[in-house]
XYZ file of C-alpha atoms in Angstrom:
538
model
C 14.366 -9.320 18.583
C 14.654 -5.727 19.377
C 11.665 -3.786 18.320
C 11.135 0.028 18.499
C 8.234 2.303 17.329
C 9.100 5.828 16.335
C 6.243 8.415 15.941
C 6.857 11.752 14.250
C 4.144 14.114 13.940
C 3.008 17.777 13.110
C -0.365 19.162 12.394
C -0.034 18.305 8.611
C 1.489 14.915 8.890
C 2.126 11.799 11.173
C 4.750 9.256 10.423
C 5.199 6.070 12.188
C 8.354 4.080 11.835
C 8.664 0.311 13.091
C 12.188 -0.836 13.619
C 13.421 -4.484 14.143
C 16.981 -4.839 15.325
C 17.739 -1.165 14.331
C 16.450 -1.673 10.771
C 13.351 0.122 9.369
C 10.773 -2.462 8.395
C 7.403 -0.492 8.234
C 6.545 3.068 7.480
C 2.926 4.455 8.077
C 1.914 7.912 6.832
C -1.165 9.805 7.649
C -2.244 13.198 6.420
C -5.484 15.120 6.744
C -5.778 15.285 2.955
C -5.242 11.529 2.573
C -6.669 10.110 5.816
C -6.732 6.328 6.264
C -10.133 4.925 5.959
C -9.913 1.222 6.655
C -12.115 0.474 9.501
C -14.621 3.229 9.079
C -18.187 2.117 9.286
C -20.822 3.755 7.056
C -24.528 3.692 6.476
C -24.449 3.377 2.746
C -27.064 3.363 -0.119
C -27.016 0.563 -2.681
C -26.518 2.295 -6.215
C -26.389 -0.835 -8.288
C -26.782 -4.519 -8.079
C -24.779 -6.584 -10.526
C -25.843 -10.461 -10.331
C -23.386 -11.193 -13.059
C -20.360 -10.666 -10.876
C -22.294 -11.185 -7.556
C -21.471 -7.708 -6.333
C -23.046 -4.488 -5.550
C -21.887 -0.760 -5.622
C -22.654 1.186 -2.608
C -22.553 5.065 -2.114
C -20.824 5.867 1.187
C -20.324 9.484 0.298
C -16.778 8.951 -1.113
C -15.634 10.147 -4.543
C -16.110 6.595 -5.901
C -18.773 4.024 -4.944
C -17.671 1.354 -2.756
C -17.486 -2.362 -3.866
C -19.503 -4.923 -1.855
C -19.171 -8.813 -2.892
C -21.786 -11.192 -1.998
C -19.370 -13.245 0.100
C -19.001 -10.154 2.435
C -22.702 -10.309 3.207
C -22.416 -13.566 5.259
C -20.688 -14.653 8.383
C -18.168 -17.522 8.478
C -19.183 -21.046 8.833
C -19.749 -22.290 12.485
C -16.630 -24.625 12.190
C -14.445 -21.959 10.828
C -11.698 -21.002 13.432
C -12.521 -17.263 14.172
C -8.891 -16.516 14.987
C -8.321 -16.467 11.172
C -9.778 -13.081 11.387
C -7.594 -11.794 14.373
C -6.330 -8.286 13.445
C -2.681 -9.083 14.043
C -3.041 -11.782 11.233
C -5.302 -9.742 9.170
C -5.966 -6.124 8.428
C -3.739 -3.893 10.137
C -6.232 -1.391 11.482
C -9.700 -2.876 11.784
C -9.349 -6.513 12.650
C -11.449 -7.614 9.609
C -9.925 -10.449 7.606
C -12.861 -11.457 5.645
C -10.898 -12.550 2.510
C -10.411 -8.921 1.445
C -6.943 -9.205 -0.204
C -8.227 -9.033 -3.667
C -9.071 -6.111 -5.926
C -11.794 -3.714 -4.850
C -13.692 -1.228 -6.673
C -15.588 -3.424 -9.088
C -15.434 -4.639 -12.604
C -14.580 -8.046 -14.082
C -11.105 -8.107 -12.654
C -12.634 -8.196 -9.027
C -14.960 -11.030 -9.923
C -11.921 -12.930 -11.556
C -9.774 -12.551 -8.533
C -12.453 -13.323 -5.881
C -12.484 -17.054 -6.804
C -8.848 -17.607 -5.574
C -9.225 -15.418 -2.467
C -12.381 -16.639 -0.900
C -11.865 -18.899 2.021
C -13.039 -22.568 1.223
C -14.560 -22.751 4.612
C -17.164 -19.942 4.094
C -20.728 -20.697 3.311
C -21.715 -20.363 -0.192
C -22.394 -16.824 -1.103
C -26.102 -15.892 -1.447
C -27.414 -14.433 -4.689
C -26.627 -10.896 -4.348
C -29.982 -10.038 -6.231
C -31.897 -11.662 -3.374
C -30.100 -9.762 -0.640
C -29.850 -6.175 -1.934
C -31.928 -3.857 -3.931
C -31.263 -0.663 -5.498
C -31.770 2.288 -3.097
C -31.553 0.055 -0.070
C -29.533 1.299 2.937
C -26.844 -1.006 4.333
C -24.378 -0.802 7.153
C -20.847 -1.443 5.702
C -17.346 -1.155 6.844
C -14.223 -0.271 4.643
C -11.735 -3.100 4.359
C -9.747 -1.765 1.551
C -9.047 1.766 0.495
C -9.542 3.257 -2.919
C -6.469 2.241 -5.035
C -5.962 3.844 -8.580
C -9.253 3.775 -10.546
C -11.004 1.551 -8.251
C -13.157 2.666 -5.286
C -12.993 1.281 -1.749
C -14.082 -2.148 -0.782
C -16.476 -2.733 2.013
C -17.961 -5.549 3.941
C -21.218 -6.063 5.705
C -19.521 -8.065 8.463
C -18.736 -5.212 10.614
C -16.080 -5.595 13.465
C -14.979 -3.316 16.313
C -11.448 -3.659 17.564
C -10.303 -3.118 21.105
C -7.046 -3.651 22.829
C -7.691 -7.194 23.929
C -10.849 -8.133 22.038
C -12.440 -7.866 18.533
C -16.235 -7.653 18.620
C -18.280 -8.943 15.490
C -21.799 -8.163 16.009
C -22.947 -10.474 13.147
C -20.877 -13.609 14.138
C -21.671 -16.035 16.785
C -18.464 -17.581 18.342
C -15.723 -16.766 20.854
C -12.308 -17.424 19.223
C -8.723 -17.156 20.343
C -5.800 -15.759 18.313
C -3.744 -18.535 16.921
C -0.648 -16.660 18.122
C -1.692 -17.737 21.672
C -0.475 -21.294 21.466
C -0.577 -22.590 25.097
C -3.709 -24.835 25.237
C -4.503 -24.308 28.901
C -4.328 -20.314 28.325
C -6.639 -20.526 25.391
C -9.114 -22.390 27.289
C -8.947 -20.255 30.243
C -9.297 -16.923 27.997
C -12.185 -18.494 26.059
C -14.063 -19.542 29.110
C -13.574 -16.011 30.767
C -14.859 -14.100 27.619
C -17.797 -16.566 27.081
C -18.854 -15.955 30.827
C -18.545 -12.232 30.588
C -20.334 -11.397 27.340
C -23.990 -11.067 27.140
C -25.843 -14.103 25.514
C -26.497 -13.745 21.816
C -24.361 -10.541 21.707
C -22.415 -11.580 18.584
C -18.946 -13.074 18.046
C -15.574 -12.195 19.912
C -12.063 -12.755 19.095
C -9.436 -12.726 21.884
C -6.377 -10.848 20.603
C -2.650 -11.814 21.016
C -1.868 -9.235 23.645
C -4.612 -10.660 25.947
C -2.558 -13.575 27.235
C -2.539 -11.981 30.736
C -6.070 -10.572 30.485
C -7.975 -10.086 33.752
C -11.748 -10.315 34.305
C -11.974 -6.627 35.139
C -10.039 -5.483 31.948
C -12.110 -7.894 29.955
C -15.400 -6.731 31.356
C -14.465 -2.995 30.742
C -13.529 -3.584 27.183
C -16.718 -5.649 26.459
C -18.858 -2.931 27.860
C -16.929 -0.303 25.947
C -17.298 -2.134 22.597
C -21.007 -2.954 23.137
C -21.374 0.837 23.793
C -19.943 1.763 20.547
C -22.125 -0.650 18.706
C -25.328 0.734 20.373
C -24.311 4.256 19.163
C -23.724 2.795 15.631
C -27.213 1.189 15.697
C -28.904 4.518 16.801
C -27.247 6.323 13.905
C -28.323 3.571 11.499
C -31.819 3.935 12.748
C -31.861 7.478 11.401
C -31.805 6.169 7.952
C -29.831 9.017 6.492
C -27.568 7.526 3.909
C -24.813 7.931 2.992
C -23.168 8.852 6.379
C -20.164 8.055 8.505
C -21.456 6.445 11.581
C -18.169 5.380 13.215
C -14.617 6.502 12.390
C -11.648 4.178 12.967
C -9.304 5.398 15.588
C -6.350 7.559 14.737
C -3.041 6.239 13.332
C -1.319 6.790 16.639
C -3.952 5.192 18.727
C -4.276 2.223 16.367
C -0.585 1.586 16.483
C -0.615 1.589 20.397
C -3.717 -0.669 20.280
C -2.438 -3.105 17.816
C 1.304 -3.197 18.228
C 2.537 -1.891 21.575
C 3.190 -4.925 23.980
C 5.812 -6.505 26.064
C 7.441 -7.431 22.628
C 8.237 -3.734 22.051
C 11.208 -2.190 23.921
C 10.499 1.529 23.255
C 7.957 3.848 21.823
C 9.438 7.185 21.079
C 7.368 10.242 20.316
C 8.506 13.675 19.247
C 5.271 15.610 19.402
C 3.759 16.779 22.709
C 0.142 16.383 21.341
C 0.791 12.892 20.185
C 2.712 11.964 23.265
C -0.159 13.034 25.443
C -2.701 10.987 23.121
C -0.590 8.008 23.695
C -0.232 8.505 27.389
C -4.107 9.096 27.905
C -4.935 6.160 25.790
C -2.557 3.819 27.625
C -3.804 4.972 31.099
C -7.193 3.727 29.959
C -6.148 0.240 28.355
C -2.913 -0.989 29.652
C -0.923 1.440 32.207
C 1.673 -1.193 32.618
C 3.084 -0.271 29.375
C 3.653 3.468 30.142
C 7.371 3.133 31.114
C 8.080 2.082 27.560
C 6.739 5.232 26.076
C 9.332 8.242 25.994
C 9.153 11.839 24.839
C 12.003 12.820 22.377
C 13.377 16.200 23.323
C 16.707 16.468 21.216
C 17.161 19.129 18.623
C 18.028 16.771 15.934
C 14.831 15.585 14.237
C 13.817 12.167 15.465
C 14.010 10.367 12.167
C 17.419 11.946 11.357
C 18.671 10.633 14.718
C 17.730 7.038 13.699
C 18.911 7.655 10.013
C 15.403 6.887 8.712
C 15.095 9.796 6.225
C 17.620 8.341 3.982
C 15.852 5.023 4.110
C 12.568 6.730 3.169
C 14.247 8.533 0.192
C 15.458 5.084 -0.877
C 11.975 3.558 -0.841
C 11.197 5.225 -4.095
C 14.242 4.125 -5.998
C 14.072 1.039 -8.324
C 17.535 -0.294 -7.157
C 18.031 -1.697 -3.844
C 21.609 -2.857 -2.928
C 22.459 -6.062 -1.157
C 25.204 -6.308 1.445
C 27.604 -8.384 -0.665
C 27.283 -6.338 -3.795
C 24.310 -7.824 -5.438
C 21.007 -5.914 -6.030
C 17.357 -5.913 -6.556
C 15.235 -4.089 -9.162
C 11.648 -3.368 -8.144
C 9.335 -2.222 -10.870
C 5.568 -1.670 -10.098
C 3.232 -2.270 -13.138
C -0.677 -2.309 -13.416
C -1.035 -5.919 -13.206
C 1.809 -6.884 -10.719
C 5.121 -5.923 -9.172
C 8.189 -7.411 -10.570
C 11.440 -7.824 -8.491
C 14.603 -8.976 -10.296
C 17.619 -10.383 -8.324
C 21.255 -9.728 -9.677
C 24.651 -10.691 -8.577
C 26.103 -7.372 -9.405
C 29.652 -6.961 -8.430
C 29.564 -10.004 -6.184
C 31.500 -13.016 -7.840
C 32.174 -15.115 -4.781
C 35.210 -17.165 -4.048
C 33.964 -20.646 -4.634
C 31.777 -22.330 -7.229
C 29.005 -20.400 -9.098
C 26.208 -22.161 -7.509
C 27.243 -21.304 -3.895
C 27.811 -17.502 -5.183
C 24.229 -17.648 -6.615
C 22.746 -19.341 -3.550
C 24.200 -16.717 -1.277
C 22.951 -13.832 -3.407
C 19.483 -15.316 -3.488
C 19.301 -15.922 0.147
C 20.364 -12.311 0.776
C 17.801 -11.303 -1.710
C 15.018 -13.360 -0.097
C 15.585 -11.509 3.049
C 15.562 -8.019 1.432
C 12.578 -8.861 -0.744
C 10.456 -9.542 2.390
C 11.604 -6.424 4.022
C 11.137 -4.234 0.875
C 7.436 -5.402 0.166
C 6.609 -4.700 3.977
C 8.397 -1.420 3.842
C 7.029 -0.031 0.755
C 3.589 -1.675 1.627
C 3.462 -3.465 -1.756
C 0.380 -5.559 -2.313
C -1.275 -7.773 -4.836
C 0.604 -10.155 -7.150
C 4.346 -10.121 -6.843
C 6.792 -11.985 -9.049
C 10.482 -12.315 -7.919
C 12.998 -13.405 -10.607
C 15.742 -15.019 -8.433
C 19.030 -16.031 -10.216
C 18.720 -19.550 -11.787
C 19.727 -22.349 -9.260
C 20.658 -25.868 -10.438
C 19.516 -27.842 -7.376
C 16.162 -28.293 -5.976
C 17.540 -28.222 -2.441
C 19.023 -24.633 -3.173
C 15.682 -23.475 -4.436
C 13.884 -24.826 -1.457
C 16.386 -23.093 0.795
C 15.673 -19.697 -0.777
C 11.842 -20.276 -0.632
C 12.218 -21.122 3.149
C 14.295 -17.915 3.787
C 11.794 -15.816 2.081
C 8.816 -17.480 3.837
C 10.472 -17.118 7.153
C 10.966 -13.480 6.848
C 7.481 -12.895 5.343
C 6.170 -14.481 8.629
C 7.071 -11.187 10.309
C 4.741 -9.212 8.171
C 1.374 -8.240 9.656
C -0.249 -8.408 6.205
C -1.214 -11.948 4.869
C 1.172 -13.355 2.283
C 1.475 -16.477 0.250
C 4.647 -17.487 -1.535
C 4.518 -20.355 -4.091
C 7.355 -22.813 -4.958
C 10.357 -21.689 -7.011
C 9.655 -22.458 -10.638
C 12.171 -23.922 -13.082
C 12.824 -20.375 -14.272
C 13.735 -19.336 -10.789
C 10.581 -17.211 -10.339
C 8.615 -17.065 -7.150
C 5.061 -16.028 -7.445
C 3.540 -14.530 -4.451
C 0.610 -12.512 -3.136
C 0.439 -9.867 -0.334
C -2.754 -8.500 1.238
C -3.429 -5.069 -0.040
C -5.777 -2.809 1.925
C -4.499 0.574 0.832
C -2.249 2.223 -1.857
C 1.525 1.258 -1.578
C 3.763 4.223 -0.410
C 4.858 4.518 -4.153
C 1.175 5.191 -5.121
C 0.287 7.437 -2.159
C 3.430 9.576 -2.038
C 4.236 10.125 -5.671
C 2.445 11.244 -8.691
C 2.890 10.578 -12.454
C 5.705 12.517 -14.084
C 4.039 15.135 -16.384
C 6.929 14.904 -18.771
C 7.147 11.027 -19.406
C 3.463 10.245 -18.218
C 4.655 7.565 -15.930
C 6.829 5.564 -18.445
C 10.063 6.818 -16.936
C 11.438 7.438 -20.482
C 11.636 10.434 -22.767
C 12.487 10.730 -26.453
C 16.038 11.279 -27.348
C 17.224 14.741 -28.993
C 17.452 13.103 -32.366
C 13.985 11.617 -32.151
C 12.582 15.140 -31.115
C 14.386 16.651 -34.227
C 12.780 14.175 -36.512
C 9.240 14.776 -35.073
C 9.766 18.571 -35.313
C 11.081 18.028 -38.986
C 7.806 16.209 -39.956
C 5.696 18.979 -38.289
C 7.463 21.728 -40.157
C 7.108 19.940 -43.484
C 3.382 19.728 -42.799
C 3.283 23.445 -41.997
C 5.172 24.221 -45.342
C 2.718 22.091 -47.305
C -0.210 23.939 -45.878
C 0.964 27.495 -47.256
C -0.663 29.355 -44.410
C 2.550 30.320 -42.463
C 5.577 32.126 -43.913
C 7.845 32.491 -40.756
C 8.163 30.196 -37.856
C 10.158 30.210 -34.670
C 10.853 26.786 -33.141
C 11.499 26.609 -29.381
C 13.462 23.537 -28.097
C 15.078 22.343 -25.058
C 18.743 23.448 -24.743
C 19.938 19.886 -25.178
C 18.103 19.458 -28.354
C 19.226 22.847 -29.647
C 22.807 21.712 -28.755
C 22.310 18.467 -30.709
C 21.336 20.476 -33.800
C 24.244 22.752 -33.660
C 26.754 19.807 -33.147
C 25.241 16.965 -35.094
C 23.114 18.563 -37.914
C 24.360 22.068 -38.554
C 22.765 22.283 -41.951
C 19.324 21.339 -40.804
C 17.559 24.728 -40.967
C 19.080 25.752 -44.304
C 17.960 22.449 -45.883
C 14.603 22.418 -44.443
C 13.922 26.041 -45.585
C 14.669 25.107 -49.090
C 12.275 22.095 -48.915
C 9.460 23.974 -47.230
C 9.749 27.539 -48.392
C 9.448 28.705 -44.734
C 11.695 31.237 -42.951
C 12.857 29.217 -39.823
C 14.682 30.161 -36.678
C 15.407 27.941 -33.602
C 15.662 29.271 -30.096
C 16.599 27.263 -27.021
C 14.186 27.536 -24.105
C 15.094 26.128 -20.631
C 11.514 26.059 -19.796
C 10.776 23.441 -22.264
C 10.711 19.799 -21.433
C 13.404 17.656 -22.964
C 11.148 15.976 -25.526
C 8.970 18.975 -26.297
C 9.101 21.623 -28.992
C 6.828 24.497 -29.849
C 6.262 26.187 -33.297
C 5.427 30.002 -33.133
C 4.092 31.885 -36.079
C 6.063 35.219 -36.661
C 5.613 38.074 -36.105
C 2.282 37.574 -34.410
C 3.761 34.979 -32.008
C 0.771 32.523 -32.258
C 1.497 29.031 -31.133
C 0.675 26.673 -34.143
C 2.139 23.615 -32.577
C -1.112 21.717 -32.110
C -2.117 22.463 -35.744
C 0.771 20.797 -37.373
C 2.597 18.545 -34.837
C 2.791 14.913 -35.595
C 4.111 11.715 -33.961
């Protein structure tokens, strides 16, 4: 598979696009005002301990307190394969996969979801009240950013990711990424690292890109990660909480560290500053990859050259077209994301079942791509078109799982139900692009709908009748959106005259292009006082 990484940056924004076979499959955006925090390590102060949900809230200096579950206080069982926490298979940026795919930030919803997320091979979580006390300081690492009303989620099982290794000070084993499959290579790497790390220094995971790791590179990275840990321990000893003691590397460095390998054909950068950062970093960690990094010099913006800007605009549309004429409708809600599959204009040339199967197969590929591209997490329900045979349902599920396998985030897709639904979950460590790059519409308040003109007129009518019954106003001017005013002229031309007789008010209507479509304002004349709030009704 052809893989390319494009990095476009300026002082106010860095964007990273990951392409597979010339198609955009992942977009990462970083801005100074919304910096990515996954992987940051803090010395926090325990604000509250809640034995009822086996959790604590920790002040790390953020806007909202961080959520710490009891299961994130302990290390994995000795017989747990540590490679389950390898960064390529877990969190994109910090190599911590401590079962953090659930809701963060507290409350009963968090406790409810922990049960189905916690690994069955972890030791039983301790009683949170025995481990933490209010006012106590605790070293924690962010594993999930604040999303919506929930604060960040943290773990006490700190990890430090390098190019070839992940260091876990509170663990005790040397593991190898499951993506390194050759048994002899796994054994050689494990033996090398075990020999080079100091006794009782903690746990280590050998990452996927370390398949040709040399002793010199390994020793250099071990010393580097141990040096970072010593600095963290010195800051922890100061006891000043809350404070940031270690910031995760920049988005650009993180991408180079975690993704740039022999499997990537090209890394293209359009910023001299970022190119220099990538070049200097690679000289330290893997100089052999430098020929794959190129500086982009053309006048045409990088993302325009690769037709990415149009793809990005489409990320925020509900409708996604499929190649043969079908389409998806993607709708985020508070509880889950629903994806509906439709045949659209595709009617096929053979029997209906083959038409449905082809549409569903196409949809399965695109669903996997869209949830990765939009960075959708949590519970996802896909409503495929109903299929009659079990074998066809299995084909669709297999196609979905195959393409989900390319996703760096952990996913689980369950069997197709009799209704044609597939329930799945995807690891969520930060807000989706829809959440982080858009805001609620002030007109519709996030519903995506506004009242029709006739409904606005009826609401206005009830408000004017209330004003008439109050007998405090004599003359009122009503301001409406031009479309609503046009509706009155064309559909209810006698509206004002009849309402004046009923209420005893002198009324006039003015169209105002500054008004929202479903808004009206009532102004007392001649003073011009706004009396809308006084008389407005639903």
